[in-house]
């Protein structure tokens, strides 16, 4: 009788081991609805173009005439001792031209995993 009990115990242990191995071989799964997945990507492109053109022109014309009296204008010989006529002319021209160009581009991309299982209103936010 004792042998029968030992054989039954051994058979129960073997059956339990086979049952555990059989349970581990099958996948566990759940059918929860809704379910969504993907990788949403946020893309931002920024471009800045700057063109600047400056032009300046200046002309400074100056003339100065200093004339002392002569014999012809006064009719006297005393005018001959005076200084002669002085003429001064100055012409200054300035020209400035400047051209600037700048182009700047910036890109940014951000992606995050999007998984929603169950009744989450916002993907990847299971605590809501």
XYZ file of C-alpha atoms in Angstrom:
128
model
C 0.000 0.000 0.000
C 2.828 2.258 0.812
C 4.218 1.720 -2.682
C 0.954 2.801 -4.219
C 0.957 6.029 -2.246
C 4.542 6.775 -3.283
C 3.710 6.004 -6.926
C 0.645 8.252 -6.780
C 2.742 11.058 -5.244
C 5.383 10.661 -7.961
C 2.707 10.601 -10.652
C 1.132 13.769 -9.192
C 4.504 15.557 -9.168
C 5.192 14.496 -12.778
C 1.733 15.638 -13.909
C 2.181 18.931 -12.084
C 5.572 19.473 -13.796
C 4.067 18.670 -17.214
C 1.200 21.095 -16.508
C 3.660 23.879 -15.547
C 5.726 23.312 -18.694
C 2.579 23.281 -20.860
C 1.408 26.560 -19.317
C 4.779 28.193 -19.952
C 4.720 27.187 -23.626
C 1.527 29.134 -24.400
C 1.641 32.897 -24.719
C -0.467 34.972 -22.485
C -2.411 37.747 -24.188
C -5.278 40.098 -23.637
C -7.617 41.652 -26.127
C -7.936 45.235 -24.950
C -9.631 47.834 -27.111
C -8.707 50.504 -28.211
C -5.078 49.977 -29.089
C -2.882 52.382 -31.031
C 0.814 52.640 -31.779
C 3.260 54.699 -33.765
C 5.840 57.456 -33.490
C 4.360 60.944 -33.926
C 6.996 63.405 -35.055
C 7.020 67.134 -34.396
C 8.924 69.032 -37.085
C 9.727 72.739 -36.986
C 11.600 74.545 -39.757
C 12.601 78.151 -39.388
C 14.256 80.380 -41.959
C 15.399 83.980 -41.640
C 16.746 85.996 -44.574
C 18.032 89.518 -44.202
C 19.181 91.792 -47.026
C 20.387 95.293 -46.335
C 21.679 97.795 -48.881
C 22.997 101.247 -47.950
C 24.113 103.950 -50.330
C 25.337 107.425 -49.443
C 26.698 110.178 -51.656
C 27.843 113.643 -50.610
C 29.422 116.454 -52.582
C 30.894 119.500 -50.850
C 31.903 122.251 -53.241
C 33.424 125.411 -51.757
C 34.860 128.408 -53.527
C 36.392 131.499 -51.974
C 37.591 134.573 -53.903
C 39.406 137.457 -52.199
C 40.243 140.320 -54.471
C 42.020 143.554 -53.533
C 41.499 146.760 -55.509
C 43.589 147.329 -58.626
C 44.438 150.431 -60.672
C 41.645 149.662 -63.058
C 39.034 149.601 -60.307
C 40.292 152.580 -58.243
C 42.334 154.624 -60.682
C 45.179 155.170 -58.210
C 48.712 153.902 -58.108
C 48.446 153.123 -54.387
C 46.384 150.060 -55.215
C 49.423 148.419 -56.820
C 50.956 147.791 -53.409
C 48.044 145.618 -52.344
C 48.062 141.806 -52.341
C 47.011 140.067 -55.486
C 43.664 138.312 -55.920
C 43.348 135.038 -53.926
C 41.149 132.206 -55.226
C 40.525 129.025 -53.268
C 38.441 126.099 -54.515
C 37.637 122.908 -52.575
C 35.648 119.982 -53.883
C 35.060 116.972 -51.603
C 33.080 113.966 -52.820
C 32.190 111.006 -50.605
C 30.611 107.814 -51.857
C 29.598 104.973 -49.545
C 27.985 101.737 -50.629
C 27.323 98.809 -48.333
C 25.535 95.540 -48.978
C 24.772 92.898 -46.330
C 23.141 89.519 -46.746
C 22.381 86.967 -44.037
C 20.553 83.668 -44.247
C 19.819 81.547 -41.186
C 18.021 78.206 -41.142
C 17.062 76.097 -38.174
C 15.378 72.706 -38.059
C 14.116 70.740 -35.101
C 12.568 67.286 -34.985
C 11.144 65.514 -31.991
C 9.609 62.035 -31.961
C 8.156 60.054 -29.099
C 6.642 56.557 -28.864
C 2.881 56.582 -29.138
C 1.316 53.625 -27.412
C -2.177 53.519 -26.047
C -3.673 50.369 -24.576
C -7.041 50.495 -22.944
C -9.058 53.645 -22.473
C -6.275 56.228 -22.172
C -7.454 59.520 -23.768
C -3.894 60.680 -24.450
C -1.400 58.208 -25.971
C 1.587 57.328 -23.773
C -0.138 58.891 -20.778
C -1.526 55.871 -18.967
C -2.051 57.761 -15.734
C -4.865 59.898 -17.225
